[in-house]
Structures are given as C-alpha cells and as structure tokens.
Short mmCIF file of C-alpha atoms in Angstrom, two decimals:
data_model
loop_
_atom_site.label_atom_id
_atom_site.label_comp_id
_atom_site.label_asym_id
_atom_site.label_seq_id
_atom_site.Cartn_x
_atom_site.Cartn_y
_atom_site.Cartn_z
CA MET L 1 45.47 -25.96 20.22
CA ASN L 2 46.45 -22.39 19.88
CA LYS L 3 44.09 -19.82 18.36
CA ARG L 4 46.54 -18.70 15.67
CA TRP L 5 46.82 -22.23 14.34
CA LEU L 6 43.02 -22.60 14.19
CA PHE L 7 42.66 -19.23 12.48
CA GLY L 8 45.32 -20.18 9.92
CA LEU L 9 43.62 -23.52 9.25
CA GLY L 10 40.26 -21.81 8.79
CA PHE L 11 41.80 -19.27 6.43
CA LEU L 12 43.45 -21.97 4.31
CA LEU L 13 40.22 -23.96 4.10
CA SER L 14 38.24 -20.90 3.06
CA CYS L 15 40.75 -20.13 0.29
CA SER L 16 40.47 -23.61 -1.19
CA LEU L 17 36.67 -23.73 -1.30
CA PRO L 18 34.93 -22.46 -4.45
CA VAL L 19 33.04 -19.21 -4.13
CA ILE L 20 29.34 -19.80 -4.75
CA ALA L 21 27.79 -17.07 -6.89
CA GLU L 22 24.36 -17.07 -5.13
CA GLU L 23 22.79 -14.88 -7.76
CA ASN L 24 20.16 -15.21 -10.44
CA VAL L 25 20.52 -14.65 -14.16
CA THR L 26 17.59 -13.29 -16.15
CA ILE L 27 17.28 -13.94 -19.86
CA ALA L 28 14.76 -12.03 -21.96
CA VAL L 29 14.13 -14.15 -25.07
CA THR L 30 12.47 -12.42 -28.01
CA LEU L 31 10.75 -14.40 -30.75
CA PRO L 32 10.26 -12.17 -33.79
CA ALA L 33 7.11 -12.06 -35.90
CA VAL L 34 7.86 -13.70 -39.23
CA GLU L 35 5.52 -12.95 -42.13
CA GLY L 36 4.59 -15.58 -44.66
CA PRO L 37 2.02 -18.24 -45.52
CA MET L 38 4.01 -21.16 -44.06
CA TYR L 39 4.72 -19.76 -40.57
CA TYR L 40 5.08 -22.25 -37.78
CA ARG L 41 6.14 -21.36 -34.26
CA PRO L 42 9.80 -22.18 -33.66
CA TYR L 43 11.07 -24.90 -31.38
CA VAL L 44 13.39 -23.23 -28.86
CA ALA L 45 15.96 -24.59 -26.40
CA VAL L 46 17.79 -22.48 -23.81
CA TRP L 47 20.61 -23.98 -21.75
CA ILE L 48 23.74 -23.17 -19.74
CA GLU L 49 27.22 -24.63 -20.30
CA ASN L 50 30.23 -24.46 -17.98
CA ASP L 51 33.65 -23.21 -19.09
CA GLN L 52 34.53 -26.73 -20.32
CA GLY L 53 31.59 -26.66 -22.74
CA GLU L 54 29.49 -29.17 -20.78
CA ALA L 55 25.73 -28.61 -20.59
CA ILE L 56 24.92 -28.14 -16.91
CA LYS L 57 21.32 -26.89 -16.95
CA ASN L 58 18.39 -26.74 -19.36
CA LEU L 59 16.29 -23.62 -18.81
CA ALA L 60 13.60 -23.96 -21.48
CA LEU L 61 12.44 -26.31 -24.19
CA TRP L 62 9.48 -25.08 -26.22
CA SER L 63 8.29 -27.72 -28.65
CA LYS L 64 5.32 -29.54 -30.09
CA GLU L 65 6.39 -32.91 -31.54
CA PRO L 66 9.38 -34.81 -30.10
CA ASP L 67 10.39 -36.00 -33.60
CA TRP L 68 11.62 -32.50 -34.48
CA LEU L 69 13.77 -31.87 -31.39
CA LYS L 70 16.91 -33.14 -33.13
CA ASP L 71 16.59 -30.24 -35.60
CA MET L 72 18.01 -28.10 -32.79
CA ARG L 73 21.35 -29.76 -33.51
CA ARG L 74 23.63 -28.14 -30.96
CA TRP L 75 21.18 -28.59 -28.07
CA TRP L 76 20.42 -32.17 -29.19
CA ARG L 77 24.12 -33.15 -29.19
CA LYS L 78 24.87 -31.42 -25.87
CA SER L 79 21.79 -32.31 -23.85
CA GLY L 80 18.64 -33.39 -25.65
CA ARG L 81 19.51 -36.90 -26.72
CA TYR L 82 20.57 -37.79 -23.18
CA GLY L 83 17.14 -36.93 -21.78
CA GLY L 84 18.33 -35.23 -18.59
CA SER L 85 16.03 -35.10 -15.61
CA ASP L 86 15.62 -31.34 -15.96
CA ILE L 87 14.18 -31.50 -19.49
CA ASP L 88 10.68 -32.50 -18.38
CA ALA L 89 10.70 -29.71 -15.80
CA VAL L 90 11.36 -26.99 -18.41
CA SER L 91 9.41 -28.35 -21.39
CA GLY L 92 6.38 -26.54 -22.71
CA ALA L 93 4.48 -25.61 -25.84
CA THR L 94 5.91 -23.46 -28.62
CA ARG L 95 5.39 -19.72 -28.13
CA ARG L 96 3.90 -16.93 -30.21
CA PRO L 97 6.09 -13.98 -31.22
CA GLY L 98 6.90 -11.83 -28.19
CA THR L 99 9.37 -11.49 -25.33
CA TYR L 100 9.62 -14.13 -22.61
CA GLU L 101 11.68 -13.88 -19.42
CA LEU L 102 13.57 -16.87 -18.05
CA THR L 103 15.49 -17.05 -14.78
CA TRP L 104 18.46 -19.25 -13.97
CA ASP L 105 18.95 -19.66 -10.23
CA GLY L 106 22.67 -20.44 -10.54
CA LYS L 107 22.17 -24.15 -9.90
CA ASN L 108 23.05 -27.15 -12.06
CA ALA L 109 20.64 -29.92 -13.14
CA GLU L 110 21.19 -31.71 -9.81
CA GLY L 111 20.12 -28.61 -7.87
CA ASN L 112 23.60 -27.73 -6.58
CA ALA L 113 24.77 -24.12 -6.62
CA VAL L 114 27.53 -23.55 -9.16
CA PRO L 115 30.74 -21.71 -8.27
CA ALA L 116 31.39 -18.17 -9.42
CA GLY L 117 33.10 -18.04 -12.79
CA ARG L 118 32.55 -18.19 -16.53
CA TYR L 119 29.52 -19.83 -18.11
CA SER L 120 27.81 -19.54 -21.46
CA VAL L 121 24.15 -19.06 -22.26
CA HIS L 122 22.95 -20.84 -25.41
CA LEU L 123 19.71 -20.38 -27.34
CA GLU L 124 18.72 -22.41 -30.36
CA ALA L 125 15.60 -22.16 -32.49
CA ALA L 126 14.41 -24.24 -35.43
CA ARG L 127 11.24 -23.74 -37.42
CA GLU L 128 9.47 -26.04 -39.87
CA HIS L 129 9.62 -24.42 -43.34
CA GLY L 130 11.98 -21.91 -41.78
CA SER L 131 15.56 -21.84 -40.72
CA ARG L 132 17.65 -22.61 -37.67
CA SER L 133 19.44 -20.14 -35.39
CA TRP L 134 21.96 -20.80 -32.62
CA VAL L 135 23.31 -17.91 -30.55
CA HIS L 136 25.37 -17.81 -27.38
CA THR L 137 27.44 -15.56 -25.17
CA GLU L 138 29.79 -15.94 -22.23
CA ILE L 139 28.70 -14.54 -18.88
CA GLU L 140 30.54 -14.11 -15.59
CA LEU L 141 28.94 -15.04 -12.27
CA GLY L 142 30.13 -13.55 -9.00
CA GLN L 143 31.16 -10.17 -10.44
CA GLY L 144 28.06 -8.19 -9.54
CA GLN L 145 25.37 -7.05 -11.90
CA LYS L 146 26.29 -7.07 -15.60
CA ASN L 147 24.21 -6.81 -18.76
CA TYR L 148 24.83 -8.74 -21.96
CA THR L 149 23.12 -8.48 -25.35
CA ILE L 150 22.97 -11.05 -28.12
CA GLU L 151 22.08 -9.54 -31.48
CA ALA L 152 19.01 -10.79 -33.36
CA SER L 153 19.31 -13.75 -35.70
CA GLU L 154 16.91 -15.14 -38.27
CA GLU L 155 14.74 -17.11 -35.81
CA LEU L 156 15.54 -15.24 -32.57
CA GLY L 157 15.18 -11.56 -31.79
CA THR L 158 17.55 -9.61 -29.55
CA ILE L 159 18.36 -11.45 -26.31
CA GLN L 160 19.00 -9.47 -23.09
CA ILE L 161 20.85 -11.17 -20.21
CA THR L 162 21.42 -9.73 -16.74
CA THR L 163 23.70 -11.43 -14.19
CA GLY L 164 24.14 -10.56 -10.53
CA VAL L 165 20.44 -10.38 -9.77
CA THR L 166 20.33 -11.04 -6.03
CA GLN L 167 17.85 -13.54 -4.70
#
C-alpha cells in the first residue's frame, strides 16, 4: 500500500470519530439558610443530560427518606424511578446550608467518556414544609474553560459551574 492512501484513510477515520472532551466540570452548589420554625434540610438531586434531554449521569442525591424522592419531580421522571446504578454511588444525607463542590469527570453512568458538545446541568431541591426548585443551564464541553452562573431560586442559592477544568 502506498503511504498517501494510508494517510488519507487515517485522516478520514479521525474525522469520523467523536472528539472526547477529557475535562472536568466543577459545580458549586449553594444551599441558602432559610429562617422559620418548620425548617427541614432540602432533598437535592444534581444530574447531567445530553443534548437529546436524556439523563446520562447522576452527580449527587442528598436525601433522608426514600418516600420523598418523588417530590423532586423532574429528577424522578428522568432518572430516579429507574434506579440507575450510579444513584447508590452518589447518595448521601441531606446537607446544612452552605456551599458544596461537585465534580463531573465527563463520563456517563457506564463510565465511558462523553464526546465534546452540549450538555445541561440540572439541580432540583424539595423541602418538607417548604417549596421545590428546579434550575438548569446548558454547558459546552471541549471549548476550553468557561464559567456559567445559575441565579438563586427559593430552595437553591447561586450555582457556579466551570467547564474545561483539565484533569
């Protein structure tokens, strides 16, 4: 075989393969202090969806009683009721008010690296004798470091997201 032909074949193959982002995403989740006699810590779910709106990775699930998980309606419909294998790995107790940092390694629930492109970060919080908040934003992987901010909602404080964090 001639070298030009091999080079051309290699070039064509490299163009058809998806570009893997190979970067981390950090998410700083803020839980605000809520004053009142009936304060309970919120249940919180954080997950990633692809550009088709499919849940591909759960990053956090902070809860106490499993009976109340379905109150986080969006998360429950997208991921929770199916009991994905990654839910146990990210489950933990509810958290006090404060800021908590999560990291997404750019992999799906099966542990495979996702291609560069558009994804969305979703956060949902529900509190007994409180309200429910669902916030989300689109992010772009593979475009270098970018910062995103989600404004505070009733049950969630300001959320800071940074993409392009190299490993």
